[in-house]
Short mmCIF file of C-alpha atoms in Angstrom, two decimals:
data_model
loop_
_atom_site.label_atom_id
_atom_site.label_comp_id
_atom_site.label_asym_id
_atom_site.label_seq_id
_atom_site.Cartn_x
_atom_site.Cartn_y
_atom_site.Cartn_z
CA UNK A 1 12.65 10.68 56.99
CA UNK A 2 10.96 7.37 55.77
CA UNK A 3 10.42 7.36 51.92
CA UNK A 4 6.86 5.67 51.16
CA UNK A 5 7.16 2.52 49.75
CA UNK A 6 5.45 2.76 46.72
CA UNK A 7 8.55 6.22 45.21
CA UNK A 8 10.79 3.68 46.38
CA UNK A 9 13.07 2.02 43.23
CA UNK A 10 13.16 -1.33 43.68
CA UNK A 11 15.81 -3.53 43.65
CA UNK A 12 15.91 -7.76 42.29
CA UNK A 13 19.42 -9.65 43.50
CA UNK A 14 20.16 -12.42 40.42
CA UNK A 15 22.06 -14.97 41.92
CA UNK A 16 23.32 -18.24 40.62
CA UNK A 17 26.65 -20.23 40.30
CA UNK A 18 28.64 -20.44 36.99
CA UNK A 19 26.60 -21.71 33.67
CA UNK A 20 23.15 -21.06 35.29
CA UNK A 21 21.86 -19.20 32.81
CA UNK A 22 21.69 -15.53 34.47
CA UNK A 23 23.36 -14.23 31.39
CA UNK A 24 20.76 -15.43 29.06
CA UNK A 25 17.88 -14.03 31.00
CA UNK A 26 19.67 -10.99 31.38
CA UNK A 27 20.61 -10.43 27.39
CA UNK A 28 16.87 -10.79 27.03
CA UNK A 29 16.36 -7.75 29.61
CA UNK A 30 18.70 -6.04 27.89
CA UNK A 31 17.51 -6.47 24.33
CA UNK A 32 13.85 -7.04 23.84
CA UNK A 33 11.00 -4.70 23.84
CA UNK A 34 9.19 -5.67 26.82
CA UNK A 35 8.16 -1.87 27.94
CA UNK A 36 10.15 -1.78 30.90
CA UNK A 37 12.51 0.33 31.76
CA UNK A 38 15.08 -1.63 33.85
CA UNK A 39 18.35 -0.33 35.13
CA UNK A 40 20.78 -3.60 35.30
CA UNK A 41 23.80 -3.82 37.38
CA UNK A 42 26.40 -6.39 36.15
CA UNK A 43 28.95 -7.39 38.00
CA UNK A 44 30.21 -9.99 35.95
CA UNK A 45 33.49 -10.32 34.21
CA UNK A 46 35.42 -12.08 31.13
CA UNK A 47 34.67 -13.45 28.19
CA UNK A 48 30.70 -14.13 28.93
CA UNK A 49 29.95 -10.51 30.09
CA UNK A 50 27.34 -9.21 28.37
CA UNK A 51 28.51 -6.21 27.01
CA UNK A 52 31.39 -8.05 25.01
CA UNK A 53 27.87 -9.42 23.61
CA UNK A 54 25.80 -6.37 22.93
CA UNK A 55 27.32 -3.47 23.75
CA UNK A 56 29.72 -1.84 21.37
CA UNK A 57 30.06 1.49 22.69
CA UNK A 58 33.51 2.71 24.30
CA UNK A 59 34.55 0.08 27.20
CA UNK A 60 35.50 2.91 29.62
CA UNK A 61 31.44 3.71 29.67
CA UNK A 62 30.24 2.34 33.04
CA UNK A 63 26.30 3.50 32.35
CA UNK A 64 24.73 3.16 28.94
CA UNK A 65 21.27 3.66 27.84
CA UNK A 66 20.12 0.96 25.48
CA UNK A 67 17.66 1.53 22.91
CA UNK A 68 14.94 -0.67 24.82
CA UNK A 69 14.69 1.96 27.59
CA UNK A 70 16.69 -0.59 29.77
CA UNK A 71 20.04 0.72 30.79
CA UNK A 72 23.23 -1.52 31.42
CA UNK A 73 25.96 -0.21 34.25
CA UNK A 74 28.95 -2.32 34.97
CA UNK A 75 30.81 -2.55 38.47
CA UNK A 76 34.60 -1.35 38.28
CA UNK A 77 34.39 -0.01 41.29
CA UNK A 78 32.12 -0.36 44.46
CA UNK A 79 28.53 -0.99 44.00
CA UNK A 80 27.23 1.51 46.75
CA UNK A 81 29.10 3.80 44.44
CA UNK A 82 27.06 2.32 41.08
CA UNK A 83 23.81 2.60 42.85
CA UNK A 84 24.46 6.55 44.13
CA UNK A 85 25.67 7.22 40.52
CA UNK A 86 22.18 5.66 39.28
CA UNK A 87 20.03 7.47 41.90
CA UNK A 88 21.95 10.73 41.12
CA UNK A 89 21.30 10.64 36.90
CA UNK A 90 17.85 9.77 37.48
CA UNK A 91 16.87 12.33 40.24
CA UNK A 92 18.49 14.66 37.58
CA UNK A 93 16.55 13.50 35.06
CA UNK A 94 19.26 12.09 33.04
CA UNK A 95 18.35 8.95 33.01
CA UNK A 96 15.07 7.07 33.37
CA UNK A 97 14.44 3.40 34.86
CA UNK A 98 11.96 2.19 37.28
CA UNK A 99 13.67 -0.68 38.84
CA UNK A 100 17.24 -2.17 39.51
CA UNK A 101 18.34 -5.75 38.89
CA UNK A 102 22.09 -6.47 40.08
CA UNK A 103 23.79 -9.66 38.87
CA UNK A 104 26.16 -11.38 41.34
CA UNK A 105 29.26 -12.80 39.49
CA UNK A 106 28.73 -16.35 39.70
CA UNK A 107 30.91 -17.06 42.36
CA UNK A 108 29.60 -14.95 44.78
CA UNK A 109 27.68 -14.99 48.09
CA UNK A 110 24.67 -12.45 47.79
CA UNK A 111 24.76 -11.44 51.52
CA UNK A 112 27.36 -8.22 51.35
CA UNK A 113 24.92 -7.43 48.10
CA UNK A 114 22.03 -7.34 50.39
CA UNK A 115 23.88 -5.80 53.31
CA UNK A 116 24.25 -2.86 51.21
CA UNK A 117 21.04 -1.91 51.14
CA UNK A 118 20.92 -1.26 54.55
CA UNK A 119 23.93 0.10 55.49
CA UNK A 120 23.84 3.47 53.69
CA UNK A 121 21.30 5.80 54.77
CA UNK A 122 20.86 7.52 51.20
CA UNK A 123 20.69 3.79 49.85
CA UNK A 124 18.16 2.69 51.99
CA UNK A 125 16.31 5.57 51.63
CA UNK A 126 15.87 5.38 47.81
CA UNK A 127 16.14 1.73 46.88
CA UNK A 128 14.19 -1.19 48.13
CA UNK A 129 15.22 -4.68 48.31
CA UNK A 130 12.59 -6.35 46.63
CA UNK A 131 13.98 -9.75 46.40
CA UNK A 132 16.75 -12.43 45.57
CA UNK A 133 16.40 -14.66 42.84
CA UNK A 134 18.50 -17.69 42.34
CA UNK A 135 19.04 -19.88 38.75
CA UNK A 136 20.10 -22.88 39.75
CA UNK A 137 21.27 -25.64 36.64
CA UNK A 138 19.00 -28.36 36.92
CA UNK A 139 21.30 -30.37 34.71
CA UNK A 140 24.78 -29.61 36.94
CA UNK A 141 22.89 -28.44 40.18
CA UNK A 142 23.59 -31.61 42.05
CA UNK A 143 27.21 -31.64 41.29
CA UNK A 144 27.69 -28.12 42.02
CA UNK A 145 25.50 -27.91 44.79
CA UNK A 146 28.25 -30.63 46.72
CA UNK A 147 31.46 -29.13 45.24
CA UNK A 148 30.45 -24.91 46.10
CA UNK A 149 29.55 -23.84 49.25
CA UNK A 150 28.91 -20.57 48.26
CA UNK A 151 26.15 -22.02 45.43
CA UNK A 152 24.44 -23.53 48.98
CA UNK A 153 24.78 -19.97 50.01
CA UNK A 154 22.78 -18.31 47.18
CA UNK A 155 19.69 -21.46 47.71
CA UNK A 156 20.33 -20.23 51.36
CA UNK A 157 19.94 -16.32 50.23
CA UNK A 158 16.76 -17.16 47.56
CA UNK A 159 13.01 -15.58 48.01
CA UNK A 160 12.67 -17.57 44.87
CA UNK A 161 14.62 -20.31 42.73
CA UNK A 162 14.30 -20.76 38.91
CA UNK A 163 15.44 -23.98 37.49
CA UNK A 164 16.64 -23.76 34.25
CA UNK A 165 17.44 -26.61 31.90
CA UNK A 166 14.90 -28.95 33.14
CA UNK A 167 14.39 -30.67 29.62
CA UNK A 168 17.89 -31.48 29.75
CA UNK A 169 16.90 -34.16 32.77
CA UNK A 170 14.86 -36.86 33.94
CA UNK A 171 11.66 -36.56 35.96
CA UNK A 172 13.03 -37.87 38.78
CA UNK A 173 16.17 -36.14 38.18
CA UNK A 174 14.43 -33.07 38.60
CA UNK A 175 12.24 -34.05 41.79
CA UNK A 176 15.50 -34.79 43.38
CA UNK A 177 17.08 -31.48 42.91
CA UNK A 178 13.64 -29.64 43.62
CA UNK A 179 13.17 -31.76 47.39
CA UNK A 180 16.96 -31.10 47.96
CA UNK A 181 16.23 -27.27 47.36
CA UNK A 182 13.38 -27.29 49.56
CA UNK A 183 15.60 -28.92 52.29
CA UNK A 184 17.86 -25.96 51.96
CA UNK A 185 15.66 -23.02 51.88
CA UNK A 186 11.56 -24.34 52.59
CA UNK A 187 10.76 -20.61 52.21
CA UNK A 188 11.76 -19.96 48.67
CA UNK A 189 9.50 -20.65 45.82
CA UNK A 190 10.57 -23.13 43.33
CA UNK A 191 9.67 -23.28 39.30
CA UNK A 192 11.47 -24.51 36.32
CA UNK A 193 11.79 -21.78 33.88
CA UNK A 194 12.99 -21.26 30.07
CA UNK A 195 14.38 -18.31 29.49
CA UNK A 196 13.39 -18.00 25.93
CA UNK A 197 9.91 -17.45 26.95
CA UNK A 198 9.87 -16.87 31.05
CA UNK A 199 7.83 -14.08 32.31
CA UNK A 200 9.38 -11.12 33.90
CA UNK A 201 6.55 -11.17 36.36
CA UNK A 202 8.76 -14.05 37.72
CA UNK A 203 11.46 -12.03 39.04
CA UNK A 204 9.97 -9.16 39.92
CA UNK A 205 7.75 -7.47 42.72
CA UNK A 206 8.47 -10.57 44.37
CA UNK A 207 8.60 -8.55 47.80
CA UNK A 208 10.31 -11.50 49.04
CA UNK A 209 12.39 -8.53 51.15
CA UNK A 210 8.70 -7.08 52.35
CA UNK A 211 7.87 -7.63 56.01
CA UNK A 212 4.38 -7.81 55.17
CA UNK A 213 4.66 -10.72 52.86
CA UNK A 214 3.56 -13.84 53.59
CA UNK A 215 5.49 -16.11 55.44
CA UNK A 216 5.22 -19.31 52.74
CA UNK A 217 7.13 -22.28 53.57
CA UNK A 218 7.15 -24.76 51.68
CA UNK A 219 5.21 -27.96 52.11
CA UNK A 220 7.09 -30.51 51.03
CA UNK A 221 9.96 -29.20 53.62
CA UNK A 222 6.78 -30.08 56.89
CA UNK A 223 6.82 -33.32 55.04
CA UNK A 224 4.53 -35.80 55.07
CA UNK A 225 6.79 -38.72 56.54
CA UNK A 226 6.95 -37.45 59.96
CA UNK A 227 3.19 -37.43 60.52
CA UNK A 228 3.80 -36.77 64.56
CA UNK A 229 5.56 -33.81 63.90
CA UNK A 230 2.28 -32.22 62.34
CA UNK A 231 0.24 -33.57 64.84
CA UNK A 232 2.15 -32.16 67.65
CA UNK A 233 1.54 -28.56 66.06
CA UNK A 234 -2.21 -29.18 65.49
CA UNK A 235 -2.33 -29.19 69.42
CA UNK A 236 -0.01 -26.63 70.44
CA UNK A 237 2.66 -28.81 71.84
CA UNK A 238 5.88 -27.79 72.73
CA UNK A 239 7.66 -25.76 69.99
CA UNK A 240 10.86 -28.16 70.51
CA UNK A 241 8.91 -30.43 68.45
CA UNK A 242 8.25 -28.36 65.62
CA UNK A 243 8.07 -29.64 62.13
CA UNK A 244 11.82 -28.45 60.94
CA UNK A 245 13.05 -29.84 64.33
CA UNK A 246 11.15 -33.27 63.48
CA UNK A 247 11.91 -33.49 59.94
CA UNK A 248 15.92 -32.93 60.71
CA UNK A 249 15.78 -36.31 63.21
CA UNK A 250 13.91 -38.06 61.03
CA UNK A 251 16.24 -37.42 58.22
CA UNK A 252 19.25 -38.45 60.41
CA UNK A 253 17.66 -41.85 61.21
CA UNK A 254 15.91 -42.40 57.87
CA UNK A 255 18.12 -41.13 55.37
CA UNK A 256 20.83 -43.79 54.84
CA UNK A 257 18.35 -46.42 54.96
CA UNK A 258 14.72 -45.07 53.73
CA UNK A 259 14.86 -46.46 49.87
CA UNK A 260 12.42 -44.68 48.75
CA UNK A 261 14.34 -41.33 49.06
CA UNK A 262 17.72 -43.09 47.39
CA UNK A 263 19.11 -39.15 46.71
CA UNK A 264 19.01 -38.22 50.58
CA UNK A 265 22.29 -39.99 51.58
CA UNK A 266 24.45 -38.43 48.83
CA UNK A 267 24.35 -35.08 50.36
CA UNK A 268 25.52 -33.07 53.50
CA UNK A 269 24.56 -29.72 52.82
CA UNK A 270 25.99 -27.08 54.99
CA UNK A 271 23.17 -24.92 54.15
CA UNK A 272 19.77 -25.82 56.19
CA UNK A 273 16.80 -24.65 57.48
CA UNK A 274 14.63 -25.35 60.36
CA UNK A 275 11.10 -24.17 61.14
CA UNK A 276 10.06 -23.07 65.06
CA UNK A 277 6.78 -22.44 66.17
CA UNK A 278 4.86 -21.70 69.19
CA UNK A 279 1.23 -20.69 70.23
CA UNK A 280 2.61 -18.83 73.78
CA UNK A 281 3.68 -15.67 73.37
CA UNK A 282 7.27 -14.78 73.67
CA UNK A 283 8.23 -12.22 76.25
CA UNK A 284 9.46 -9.62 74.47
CA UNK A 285 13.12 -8.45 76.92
CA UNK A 286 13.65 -11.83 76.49
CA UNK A 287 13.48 -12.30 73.03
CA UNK A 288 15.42 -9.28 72.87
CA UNK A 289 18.15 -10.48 74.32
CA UNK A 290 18.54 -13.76 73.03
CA UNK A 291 18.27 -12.77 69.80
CA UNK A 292 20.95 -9.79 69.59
CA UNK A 293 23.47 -12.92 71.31
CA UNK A 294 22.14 -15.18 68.52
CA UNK A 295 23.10 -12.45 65.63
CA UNK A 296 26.89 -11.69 67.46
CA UNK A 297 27.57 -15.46 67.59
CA UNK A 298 25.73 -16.89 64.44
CA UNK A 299 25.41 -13.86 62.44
CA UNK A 300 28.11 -14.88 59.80
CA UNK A 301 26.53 -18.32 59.03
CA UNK A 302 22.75 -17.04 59.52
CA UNK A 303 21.69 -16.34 55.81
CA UNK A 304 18.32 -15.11 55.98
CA UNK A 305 15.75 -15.53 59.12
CA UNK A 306 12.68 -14.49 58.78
CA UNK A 307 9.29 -14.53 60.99
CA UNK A 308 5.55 -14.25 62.01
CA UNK A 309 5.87 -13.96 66.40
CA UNK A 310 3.26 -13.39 68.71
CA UNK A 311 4.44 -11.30 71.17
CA UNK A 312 2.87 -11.02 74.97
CA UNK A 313 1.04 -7.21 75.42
CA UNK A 314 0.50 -7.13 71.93
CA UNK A 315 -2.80 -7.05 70.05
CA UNK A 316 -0.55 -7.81 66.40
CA UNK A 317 1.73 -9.94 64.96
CA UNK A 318 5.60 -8.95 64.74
CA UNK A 319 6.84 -8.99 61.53
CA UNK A 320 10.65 -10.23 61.41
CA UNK A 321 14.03 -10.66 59.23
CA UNK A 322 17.40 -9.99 59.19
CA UNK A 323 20.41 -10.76 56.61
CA UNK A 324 23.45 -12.06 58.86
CA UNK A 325 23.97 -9.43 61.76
CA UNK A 326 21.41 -6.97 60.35
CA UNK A 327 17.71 -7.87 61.95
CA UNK A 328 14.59 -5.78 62.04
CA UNK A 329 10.90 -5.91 63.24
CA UNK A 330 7.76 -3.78 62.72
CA UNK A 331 4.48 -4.49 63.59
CA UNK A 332 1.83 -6.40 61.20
CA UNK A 333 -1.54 -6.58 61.13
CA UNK A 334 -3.90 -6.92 64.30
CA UNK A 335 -4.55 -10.59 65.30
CA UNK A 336 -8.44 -11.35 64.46
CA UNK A 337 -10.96 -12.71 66.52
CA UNK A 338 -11.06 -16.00 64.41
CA UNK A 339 -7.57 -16.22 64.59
CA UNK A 340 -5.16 -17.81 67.02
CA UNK A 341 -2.18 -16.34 67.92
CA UNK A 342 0.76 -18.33 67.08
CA UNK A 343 4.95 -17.95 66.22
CA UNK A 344 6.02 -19.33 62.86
CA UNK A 345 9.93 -18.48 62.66
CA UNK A 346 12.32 -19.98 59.42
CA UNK A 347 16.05 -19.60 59.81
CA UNK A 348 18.52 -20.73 57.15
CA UNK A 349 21.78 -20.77 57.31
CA UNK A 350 25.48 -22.95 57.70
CA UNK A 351 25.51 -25.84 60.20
CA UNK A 352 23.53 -23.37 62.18
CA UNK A 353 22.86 -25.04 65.61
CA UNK A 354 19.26 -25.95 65.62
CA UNK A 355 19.05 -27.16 69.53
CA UNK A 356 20.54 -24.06 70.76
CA UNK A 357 17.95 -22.00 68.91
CA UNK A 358 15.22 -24.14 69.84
CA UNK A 359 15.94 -24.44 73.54
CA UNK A 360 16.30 -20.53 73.22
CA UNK A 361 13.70 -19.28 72.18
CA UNK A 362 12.05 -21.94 74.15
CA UNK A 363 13.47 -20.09 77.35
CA UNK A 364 11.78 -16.66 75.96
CA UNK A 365 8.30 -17.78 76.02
CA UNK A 366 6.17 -16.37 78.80
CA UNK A 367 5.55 -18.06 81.68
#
């Protein structure tokens, strides 16, 4: 029943709020020869669509084949529907792409985009989620980061974040956005980009979505500040103590004061993220348990979560993530003998409760 991997289509989420500058990458996608045949999705309407821009054929068409190989398919109507139209054409050999990229309107929270992909078996079957990418403005991004929860959302939702219009601000300007992103999502890779000239390479085969990527978070997020934090971890302490838990305290009792971080204050982001890590094993009934309670309580405000755990009776690592209320696990690769056994877990979400979650999983270690 499983399709391998590698006859799998996959699919790139392109988030961002209003003015980002999704639409410009995309009209590149669209319209120069870069020898790739990409199937976009665009579910964005009004007077900056791109068709109005570069398509002139008959508005009823949802699917059109461009003459770059790419083709362009615009949602009227549900996009489990768009994608099974797609994966229909091309199975009969009417048309011929090799990946997906679906644009969020602007206002939008990706989540129910990357629900989809696992709530239809024929979906799931033929598509694979490779990863969400977020534009974020680095000239607005401040601004709309405090005024739009659901721009917090799509940070919350990223595998990876391109800044765009970083020549349009300061150094420090830009630093500030870039350690506020990190606060938000410390899993998500972060690069300015100009779209005149970025790379395609940088929004695709991300496998952000892949179990078997590696779990990166960022550096700056285990930050250097809160030196006690790291050296609890370098001697298997208690996971209570872990970095994300740290760094959250310290930023309550150093932000409105600490003047060398004067952008802290300004900002209460619903969207956060906190790191928890063990060297016990977790018991796995335990685990179990607690975690399907976490998803029924949490699930709406848990964005993405997303893990490396060490399970008791097992010779491997777990491999972990979910999207809200939708989890999954499969096992990784076999701990080696230089290697020691350990939990790394990321969770990002709104005002998510972080002591609950700690203490939690706390309680599911084995005794």
């Amino acid at each position: 029943m499983n399709t391998p991997l590698a006859s799998m289509v996959p699919v790139t989420i392109l988030t961002g709020f209003l003015g980002a500058g999704k639409t410009t990458l995309l009209k590149r996608i669209l319209s120069e020869y870069h020898g790739r045949r990409i199937a976009v999705i665009e579910n964005e309407f009004g007077p900056e669509s791109i068709d109005n821009d570069l398509l002139v054929q008959d508005s009823d068409e949802e699917i059109i084949e461009l003459s770059n190989g790419c083709v362009c398919c615009t949602v009227r109507g549900d996009l489990l529907r768009t994608l099974n139209e797609l994966r229909v054409k091309r199975q009969a050999g009417q048309l011929n792409f090799e990946r997906v990229i679906i644009e969020t309107t602007g206002m939008a929270n990706p989540g129910p985009v990357c629900q989809t992909f696992f709530m239809d078996d024929d979906i799931a079957e033929y598509y694979r989620l490779d990863a969400v990418i977020t534009v974020v403005d680095a000239k607005h991004g401040m601004e709309t980061l405090d005024a739009q929860t659901e721009a917090q959302k799509q940070v919350g939702f990223a595998d990876r974040i391109l800044v765009s219009k970083k020549d349009l601000v300061t150094d420090a300007d830009y630093n500030a956005l870039r350690e506020r992103l990190v606060r938000m999502n410390p899993r998500a890779t972060i690069e300015p980009v100009n779209f005149g000239q970025a790379d395609l390479t940088s929004i695709i085969d991300i496998s952000g979505f892949n179990l078997n990527s590696i779990l990166d978070i960022d550096p700056q997020f285990l930050a250097d500040e809160h030196p006690d934090a790291a050296h609890d971890h370098e001697h298997g302490h208690e996971p209570g103590h872990d970095h994300g838990h740290d760094h959250d305290h310290a930023c309550d009792e150093h932000c409105g004061h600490d003047h060398e971080h004067p952008h802290h204050h300004h900002h209460d982001d619903e969207i956060g993220a906190f790191v928890f890590r063990s060297n016990k094993p977790f018991d796995p009934a335990r685990l179990e348990e607690f975690l399907g309670g976490v998803v029924q309580v949490y699930g709406p405000d848990l964005l993405r979560y997303k893990g490396i755990l060490y399970m008791k009776g097992l010779n491997r690592r777990m491999l972990f993530q979910g999207v809200h209320m939708m989890m999954g696990a499969e096992p990784g690769k076999p701990w080696t003998s230089a290697e020691k056994p350990s939990t790394k877990m990321v969770f990002i979400g709104r005002k998510l409760p972080q002591e609950i979650f700690t203490r939690g999983l706390e309680q599911c270690l084995a005794g």
